[in-house]
C-alpha positions as a Python dict, from the first residue, in 0.01 Angstrom:
ca = {
    (1, 'X'): (0, 0, 0),
    (2, 'X'): (165, 328, -93),
    (3, 'X'): (126, 543, 196),
    (4, 'X'): (264, 827, -10),
    (5, 'X'): (-82, 776, -216),
    (6, 'X'): (-272, 1038, -96),
    (7, 'X'): (101, 1246, -217),
    (8, 'X'): (18, 1170, -543),
    (9, 'X'): (-387, 1297, -590),
    (10, 'X'): (-313, 1612, -353),
    (11, 'X'): (-37, 1684, -640),
    (12, 'X'): (-283, 1624, -916),
    (13, 'X'): (-548, 1806, -787),
    (14, 'X'): (-298, 2123, -749),
    (15, 'X'): (-171, 2057, -1077),
    (16, 'X'): (-453, 2067, -1257),
    (17, 'X'): (-573, 2440, -1012),
    (18, 'X'): (-287, 2568, -1127),
    (19, 'X'): (-292, 2460, -1524),
    (20, 'X'): (-685, 2659, -1534),
    (21, 'X'): (-524, 2986, -1325),
    (22, 'X'): (-272, 2971, -1648),
    (23, 'X'): (-514, 2942, -1923),
    (24, 'X'): (-767, 3183, -1692),
    (25, 'X'): (-461, 3378, -1712),
    (26, 'X'): (-398, 3353, -2067),
    (27, 'X'): (-736, 3386, -2185),
    (28, 'X'): (-844, 3716, -1998),
    (29, 'X'): (-556, 3888, -2162),
    (30, 'X'): (-592, 3799, -2568),
    (31, 'X'): (-991, 3725, -2606),
    (32, 'X'): (-1252, 4021, -2579),
    (33, 'X'): (-1478, 4012, -2223),
    (34, 'X'): (-1810, 3912, -2366),
    (35, 'X'): (-1661, 3665, -2567),
    (36, 'X'): (-1477, 3524, -2263),
    (37, 'X'): (-1751, 3592, -2013),
    (38, 'X'): (-2004, 3327, -2268),
    (39, 'X'): (-1740, 3115, -2324),
    (40, 'X'): (-1710, 3073, -1938),
    (41, 'X'): (-2094, 3099, -1939),
    (42, 'X'): (-2085, 2843, -2215),
    (43, 'X'): (-1850, 2565, -1941),
    (44, 'X'): (-2049, 2658, -1646),
    (45, 'X'): (-2347, 2451, -1851),
    (46, 'X'): (-2135, 2165, -1993),
    (47, 'X'): (-1995, 2135, -1661),
    (48, 'X'): (-2340, 2031, -1462),
    (49, 'X'): (-2381, 1764, -1796),
    (50, 'X'): (-2040, 1581, -1684),
    (51, 'X'): (-2182, 1614, -1376),
    (52, 'X'): (-2454, 1401, -1464),
    (53, 'X'): (-2303, 1196, -1674),
    (54, 'X'): (-2070, 1105, -1414),
    (55, 'X'): (-2390, 1019, -1143),
    (56, 'X'): (-2213, 980, -838),
    (57, 'X'): (-2067, 613, -943),
    (58, 'X'): (-1691, 646, -975),
    (59, 'X'): (-1669, 486, -647),
    (60, 'X'): (-1924, 237, -737),
    (61, 'X'): (-1686, 185, -1068),
    (62, 'X'): (-1327, 121, -866),
    (63, 'X'): (-1496, -100, -609),
    (64, 'X'): (-1660, -305, -908),
    (65, 'X'): (-1322, -264, -1053),
    (66, 'X'): (-1142, -416, -790),
    (67, 'X'): (-1405, -738, -781),
    (68, 'X'): (-1412, -804, -1117),
    (69, 'X'): (-1755, -732, -1183),
    (70, 'X'): (-1697, -703, -1531),
    (71, 'X'): (-2089, -736, -1651),
    (72, 'X'): (-2196, -444, -1423),
    (73, 'X'): (-1902, -205, -1495),
    (74, 'X'): (-2015, -272, -1898),
    (75, 'X'): (-2323, -181, -1755),
    (76, 'X'): (-2286, 191, -1562),
    (77, 'X'): (-2061, 255, -1874),
    (78, 'X'): (-2393, 220, -2109),
    (79, 'X'): (-2568, 392, -1883),
    (80, 'X'): (-2312, 685, -1844),
    (81, 'X'): (-2265, 688, -2265),
    (82, 'X'): (-2641, 723, -2236),
    (83, 'X'): (-2666, 1008, -1971),
    (84, 'X'): (-2358, 1199, -2187),
    (85, 'X'): (-2603, 1220, -2484),
    (86, 'X'): (-2849, 1320, -2360),
    (87, 'X'): (-2716, 1518, -2184),
    (88, 'X'): (-2570, 1700, -2477),
    (89, 'X'): (-2903, 1687, -2639),
    (90, 'X'): (-3073, 1882, -2400),
    (91, 'X'): (-2811, 2165, -2317),
    (92, 'X'): (-2704, 2151, -2740),
    (93, 'X'): (-2948, 2371, -2824),
    (94, 'X'): (-2903, 2628, -2570),
    (95, 'X'): (-2533, 2702, -2640),
    (96, 'X'): (-2390, 2923, -2905),
    (97, 'X'): (-2304, 2774, -3273),
    (98, 'X'): (-1969, 2834, -3231),
    (99, 'X'): (-1906, 2595, -2898),
    (100, 'X'): (-1946, 2310, -3034),
    (101, 'X'): (-1644, 2115, -2959),
    (102, 'X'): (-1792, 2175, -2604),
    (103, 'X'): (-2031, 1929, -2641),
    (104, 'X'): (-1761, 1612, -2639),
    (105, 'X'): (-1675, 1701, -2278),
    (106, 'X'): (-1973, 1449, -2096),
    (107, 'X'): (-1899, 1159, -2381),
    (108, 'X'): (-1523, 1178, -2324),
    (109, 'X'): (-1629, 1209, -1933),
    (110, 'X'): (-1837, 940, -1945),
    (111, 'X'): (-1616, 734, -2164),
    (112, 'X'): (-1292, 759, -1954),
    (113, 'X'): (-1110, 476, -1791),
    (114, 'X'): (-963, 699, -1532),
    (115, 'X'): (-1103, 412, -1224),
    (116, 'X'): (-910, 198, -1337),
    (117, 'X'): (-581, 295, -1239),
    (118, 'X'): (-754, 417, -973),
    (119, 'X'): (-890, 59, -913),
    (120, 'X'): (-524, -52, -970),
    (121, 'X'): (-418, 176, -685),
    (122, 'X'): (-169, 394, -951),
    (123, 'X'): (-211, 662, -889),
    (124, 'X'): (117, 855, -974),
    (125, 'X'): (-109, 756, -1338),
    (126, 'X'): (-367, 988, -1234),
    (127, 'X'): (-65, 1277, -1168),
    (128, 'X'): (75, 1208, -1531),
    (129, 'X'): (-285, 1239, -1659),
    (130, 'X'): (-390, 1533, -1564),
    (131, 'X'): (-56, 1662, -1650),
    (132, 'X'): (-66, 1562, -2007),
    (133, 'X'): (-457, 1711, -1981),
    (134, 'X'): (-330, 2067, -1854),
    (135, 'X'): (-36, 2085, -2123),
    (136, 'X'): (-288, 2011, -2413),
    (137, 'X'): (-547, 2273, -2247),
    (138, 'X'): (-303, 2536, -2227),
    (139, 'X'): (-148, 2505, -2548),
    (140, 'X'): (-456, 2497, -2762),
    (141, 'X'): (-569, 2825, -2488),
    (142, 'X'): (-205, 2994, -2662),
    (143, 'X'): (-292, 2874, -3008),
    (144, 'X'): (-656, 3033, -2975),
    (145, 'X'): (-491, 3372, -2824),
    (146, 'X'): (-306, 3408, -3143),
    (147, 'X'): (-546, 3334, -3368),
    (148, 'X'): (-770, 3624, -3578),
    (149, 'X'): (-1080, 3782, -3435),
    (150, 'X'): (-973, 3568, -3089),
    (151, 'X'): (-1038, 3235, -3227),
    (152, 'X'): (-1359, 3168, -3156),
    (153, 'X'): (-1342, 2803, -3204),
    (154, 'X'): (-1032, 2717, -3038),
    (155, 'X'): (-1102, 2905, -2755),
    (156, 'X'): (-1431, 2670, -2745),
    (157, 'X'): (-1118, 2401, -2784),
    (158, 'X'): (-953, 2478, -2440),
    (159, 'X'): (-1124, 2313, -2186),
    (160, 'X'): (-1253, 2000, -2440),
    (161, 'X'): (-883, 1967, -2505),
    (162, 'X'): (-836, 1888, -2158),
    (163, 'X'): (-1086, 1604, -2146),
    (164, 'X'): (-983, 1440, -2474),
    (165, 'X'): (-612, 1435, -2381),
    (166, 'X'): (-701, 1343, -1993),
    (167, 'X'): (-940, 1034, -2163),
    (168, 'X'): (-677, 894, -2396),
    (169, 'X'): (-361, 926, -2167),
    (170, 'X'): (-642, 732, -1905),
    (171, 'X'): (-765, 523, -2214),
    (172, 'X'): (-350, 449, -2266),
    (173, 'X'): (-229, 349, -1934),
    (174, 'X'): (-572, 173, -1817),
    (175, 'X'): (-608, -130, -2114),
    (176, 'X'): (-189, -128, -2162),
    (177, 'X'): (-95, -433, -2075),
    (178, 'X'): (231, -379, -1961),
    (179, 'X'): (426, -609, -1660),
    (180, 'X'): (390, -345, -1442),
    (181, 'X'): (4, -303, -1458),
    (182, 'X'): (-50, -614, -1469),
    (183, 'X'): (213, -677, -1138),
    (184, 'X'): (-5, -402, -967),
    (185, 'X'): (-45, -461, -609),
    (186, 'X'): (-412, -446, -694),
    (187, 'X'): (-387, -765, -968),
    (188, 'X'): (-552, -972, -676),
    (189, 'X'): (-452, -1328, -582),
    (190, 'X'): (-816, -1435, -530),
    (191, 'X'): (-1138, -1340, -645),
    (192, 'X'): (-1294, -1112, -379),
    (193, 'X'): (-1637, -1112, -313),
    (194, 'X'): (-1925, -965, -569),
    (195, 'X'): (-1990, -582, -456),
    (196, 'X'): (-2346, -683, -273),
    (197, 'X'): (-2633, -441, -509),
    (198, 'X'): (-2794, -356, -255),
    (199, 'X'): (-2578, -122, -126),
    (200, 'X'): (-2489, 30, -476),
    (201, 'X'): (-2780, 335, -443),
    (202, 'X'): (-2631, 429, -106),
    (203, 'X'): (-2289, 386, -219),
    (204, 'X'): (-2368, 646, -539),
    (205, 'X'): (-2593, 884, -279),
    (206, 'X'): (-2314, 886, -47),
    (207, 'X'): (-2016, 1030, -320),
    (208, 'X'): (-2288, 1254, -458),
    (209, 'X'): (-2307, 1410, -106),
    (210, 'X'): (-1921, 1461, -114),
    (211, 'X'): (-1967, 1602, -416),
    (212, 'X'): (-2287, 1836, -353),
    (213, 'X'): (-2133, 2016, -9),
    (214, 'X'): (-1794, 2178, -124),
    (215, 'X'): (-2048, 2411, -418),
    (216, 'X'): (-2391, 2361, -306),
    (217, 'X'): (-2456, 2636, -57),
    (218, 'X'): (-2294, 2942, -302),
    (219, 'X'): (-2495, 2788, -626),
    (220, 'X'): (-2811, 2862, -417),
    (221, 'X'): (-2705, 3186, -275),
    (222, 'X'): (-2835, 3512, -393),
    (223, 'X'): (-2557, 3773, -506),
    (224, 'X'): (-2830, 4097, -309),
    (225, 'X'): (-2599, 4101, -108),
    (226, 'X'): (-2358, 4456, -78),
    (227, 'X'): (-2118, 4430, -338),
    (228, 'X'): (-1786, 4424, -142),
    (229, 'X'): (-1909, 4173, 110),
    (230, 'X'): (-2050, 3954, -157),
    (231, 'X'): (-1726, 3972, -316),
    (232, 'X'): (-1483, 3870, 15),
    (233, 'X'): (-1719, 3626, 58),
    (234, 'X'): (-1666, 3406, -319),
    (235, 'X'): (-1303, 3453, -247),
    (236, 'X'): (-1352, 3332, 87),
    (237, 'X'): (-1522, 2975, -84),
    (238, 'X'): (-1336, 2970, -347),
    (239, 'X'): (-945, 2973, -63),
    (240, 'X'): (-1261, 2701, 54),
    (241, 'X'): (-1289, 2503, -231),
    (242, 'X'): (-906, 2405, -275),
    (243, 'X'): (-945, 2275, 66),
    (244, 'X'): (-1218, 2092, -5),
    (245, 'X'): (-1029, 1935, -338),
    (246, 'X'): (-753, 1803, -134),
    (247, 'X'): (-981, 1652, 140),
    (248, 'X'): (-1139, 1481, -200),
    (249, 'X'): (-798, 1376, -316),
    (250, 'X'): (-770, 1244, -56),
    (251, 'X'): (-1087, 1012, 74),
    (252, 'X'): (-1078, 903, -283),
    (253, 'X'): (-744, 699, -247),
    (254, 'X'): (-828, 582, 111),
    (255, 'X'): (-1196, 451, -42),
    (256, 'X'): (-948, 296, -307),
    (257, 'X'): (-712, 148, -77),
    (258, 'X'): (-981, 53, 181),
    (259, 'X'): (-789, 212, 489),
    (260, 'X'): (-915, 178, 762),
    (261, 'X'): (-831, 342, 1177),
    (262, 'X'): (-515, 544, 1203),
    (263, 'X'): (-410, 535, 899),
    (264, 'X'): (-775, 690, 746),
    (265, 'X'): (-825, 963, 1037),
    (266, 'X'): (-444, 1074, 964),
    (267, 'X'): (-501, 1145, 678),
    (268, 'X'): (-840, 1326, 636),
    (269, 'X'): (-823, 1481, 1062),
    (270, 'X'): (-455, 1650, 1086),
    (271, 'X'): (-409, 1784, 776),
    (272, 'X'): (-786, 1906, 834),
    (273, 'X'): (-677, 2015, 1157),
    (274, 'X'): (-346, 2235, 1118),
    (275, 'X'): (-586, 2382, 831),
    (276, 'X'): (-858, 2538, 1083),
    (277, 'X'): (-608, 2597, 1299),
    (278, 'X'): (-410, 2848, 1044),
    (279, 'X'): (-750, 3010, 940),
    (280, 'X'): (-817, 3091, 1337),
    (281, 'X'): (-471, 3216, 1374),
    (282, 'X'): (-356, 3350, 1031),
    (283, 'X'): (-654, 3477, 785),
    (284, 'X'): (-424, 3710, 666),
    (285, 'X'): (-148, 3538, 519),
    (286, 'X'): (-376, 3195, 382),
    (287, 'X'): (-585, 3523, 191),
    (288, 'X'): (-280, 3670, 110),
    (289, 'X'): (-106, 3359, 21),
    (290, 'X'): (-344, 3246, -226),
    (291, 'X'): (-516, 3577, -392),
    (292, 'X'): (-178, 3837, -305),
    (293, 'X'): (-369, 4066, -130),
    (294, 'X'): (-619, 4119, 232),
    (295, 'X'): (-855, 4296, 380),
    (296, 'X'): (-963, 4344, 741),
    (297, 'X'): (-1308, 4197, 603),
    (298, 'X'): (-1179, 3948, 477),
    (299, 'X'): (-998, 3824, 764),
    (300, 'X'): (-1311, 3849, 972),
    (301, 'X'): (-1467, 3663, 729),
    (302, 'X'): (-1174, 3378, 694),
    (303, 'X'): (-1224, 3357, 1083),
    (304, 'X'): (-1579, 3227, 1060),
    (305, 'X'): (-1546, 2998, 836),
    (306, 'X'): (-1230, 2851, 987),
    (307, 'X'): (-1396, 2521, 1144),
    (308, 'X'): (-1559, 2481, 748),
    (309, 'X'): (-1282, 2256, 681),
    (310, 'X'): (-1213, 2056, 962),
    (311, 'X'): (-1628, 1995, 973),
    (312, 'X'): (-1585, 1864, 577),
    (313, 'X'): (-1281, 1632, 662),
    (314, 'X'): (-1520, 1412, 977),
    (315, 'X'): (-1832, 1436, 751),
    (316, 'X'): (-1611, 1261, 469),
    (317, 'X'): (-1486, 1062, 746),
    (318, 'X'): (-1787, 925, 824),
    (319, 'X'): (-1902, 860, 443),
    (320, 'X'): (-1630, 603, 373),
    (321, 'X'): (-1677, 408, 748),
    (322, 'X'): (-2079, 388, 606),
    (323, 'X'): (-2119, 420, 178),
    (324, 'X'): (-2070, -11, 199),
    (325, 'X'): (-2192, -79, 479),
    (326, 'X'): (-2530, -190, 419),
    (327, 'X'): (-2877, -66, 532),
    (328, 'X'): (-2757, 314, 481),
    (329, 'X'): (-2997, 438, 206),
    (330, 'X'): (-3250, 614, 428),
    (331, 'X'): (-2898, 781, 594),
    (332, 'X'): (-2743, 882, 254),
    (333, 'X'): (-3115, 1028, 116),
    (334, 'X'): (-3170, 1217, 465),
    (335, 'X'): (-2807, 1369, 397),
    (336, 'X'): (-2890, 1471, 99),
    (337, 'X'): (-3211, 1619, 188),
    (338, 'X'): (-3021, 1848, 451),
    (339, 'X'): (-2823, 1924, 215),
    (340, 'X'): (-3008, 2081, -23),
    (341, 'X'): (-3263, 2186, 258),
    (342, 'X'): (-2980, 2398, 426),
    (343, 'X'): (-2839, 2560, 90),
    (344, 'X'): (-3204, 2650, 42),
    (345, 'X'): (-3255, 2786, 426),
    (346, 'X'): (-2875, 2936, 366),
    (347, 'X'): (-3023, 3168, 102),
    (348, 'X'): (-3251, 3342, 253),
    (349, 'X'): (-2943, 3484, 509),
    (350, 'X'): (-2885, 3864, 456),
    (351, 'X'): (-2583, 3866, 649),
    (352, 'X'): (-2235, 3724, 572),
    (353, 'X'): (-2158, 3720, 860),
    (354, 'X'): (-2490, 3487, 918),
    (355, 'X'): (-2423, 3254, 599),
    (356, 'X'): (-2119, 3133, 680),
    (357, 'X'): (-2258, 3030, 1071),
    (358, 'X'): (-2484, 2835, 895),
    (359, 'X'): (-2265, 2686, 702),
    (360, 'X'): (-2069, 2559, 983),
    (361, 'X'): (-2391, 2448, 1122),
    (362, 'X'): (-2529, 2224, 816),
    (363, 'X'): (-2175, 2054, 808),
    (364, 'X'): (-2192, 2002, 1242),
    (365, 'X'): (-2531, 1876, 1171),
    (366, 'X'): (-2445, 1607, 900),
    (367, 'X'): (-2066, 1506, 1095),
    (368, 'X'): (-2320, 1497, 1368),
    (369, 'X'): (-2592, 1245, 1226),
    (370, 'X'): (-2319, 1034, 1086),
    (371, 'X'): (-2144, 960, 1361),
    (372, 'X'): (-2491, 855, 1567),
    (373, 'X'): (-2505, 617, 1277),
    (374, 'X'): (-2216, 497, 1270),
    (375, 'X'): (-2271, 439, 1678),
    (376, 'X'): (-2550, 278, 1612),
    (377, 'X'): (-2416, 81, 1352),
    (378, 'X'): (-2133, -73, 1609),
    (379, 'X'): (-2411, -117, 1876),
    (380, 'X'): (-2588, -340, 1618),
    (381, 'X'): (-2331, -595, 1523),
    (382, 'X'): (-2270, -574, 1881),
    (383, 'X'): (-2541, -686, 1988),
    (384, 'X'): (-2552, -933, 1733),
    (385, 'X'): (-2234, -1101, 1820),
    (386, 'X'): (-2357, -1096, 2174),
    (387, 'X'): (-2659, -1226, 2030),
}
């Protein structure tokens, strides 16, 4: 078991964000603002289609691949392709005709076998996949910036270049028949027990919950707040998203490696505790490191939001514990309902401080609910053993 695996995934996350920032800088200096706004609008719309395509089944595909349930894998991949085509058909009429390259992205997401690489625990190759994808995107952005009339079609090809290159790189490493692949630690000598179909829905729902938590509060938020407060809140949320991306990468590795106990808690809770303490004690430094500037308002807001990374890590820890234990489908549905309902109520608040406190409170309630479910599960198993 590679103990450095979470570091590979964190590096891949940092690389992807750095590549995206470089592309934004290139395009921002070369493309007319109205055209750039149309491009980002199209990317947001197609991002919804990509989310629909993936349908929260990435971890499920990883576990099915590790258990060699080929029939179920084929069925899920076909479902992803159908969802991709449906999402493309739904969103295509609302996009500009020149934006047709972005329609490739949902199909590339559906076909990408990066879950095979994850199932084999070859996380360093995920880093290389991301590297190749970002290089392709940056190359497309550079070419678009030099084209006459701002290279409209090439502008809309920047994000698809990342998706297509990543898909092809994933396919190459996933299906290559090299000796290293055949001798991978994930190539089990014995047949694993099939994943119980009863837990598939809850595994998907818990995955969706983990994906929704970092973004859903701001997605529902209205921009009726005072301009400076709203802008500061967006920057605070951007910083929290960086933390969430790191925890998501770590939890994905821990899931694939089936890590439990101290190792799981160390990788999730120790960094989260450190981040929370830094945000509490040195919010100005954190803001300046990420955005190059800091204000008294943003520092105060960041102190209020400081518990958020630790609470998110606690929620992810308990999702890892519960998602493969049968009988937690109602809990997953309730947690998603709380997540969406809490975001809707949070959007009605009119003060930034109240919004940040409510974000923390919602995560605390979810963490308490999941912790209680874990305790009940342990008690039930103990009672069953005694009986």
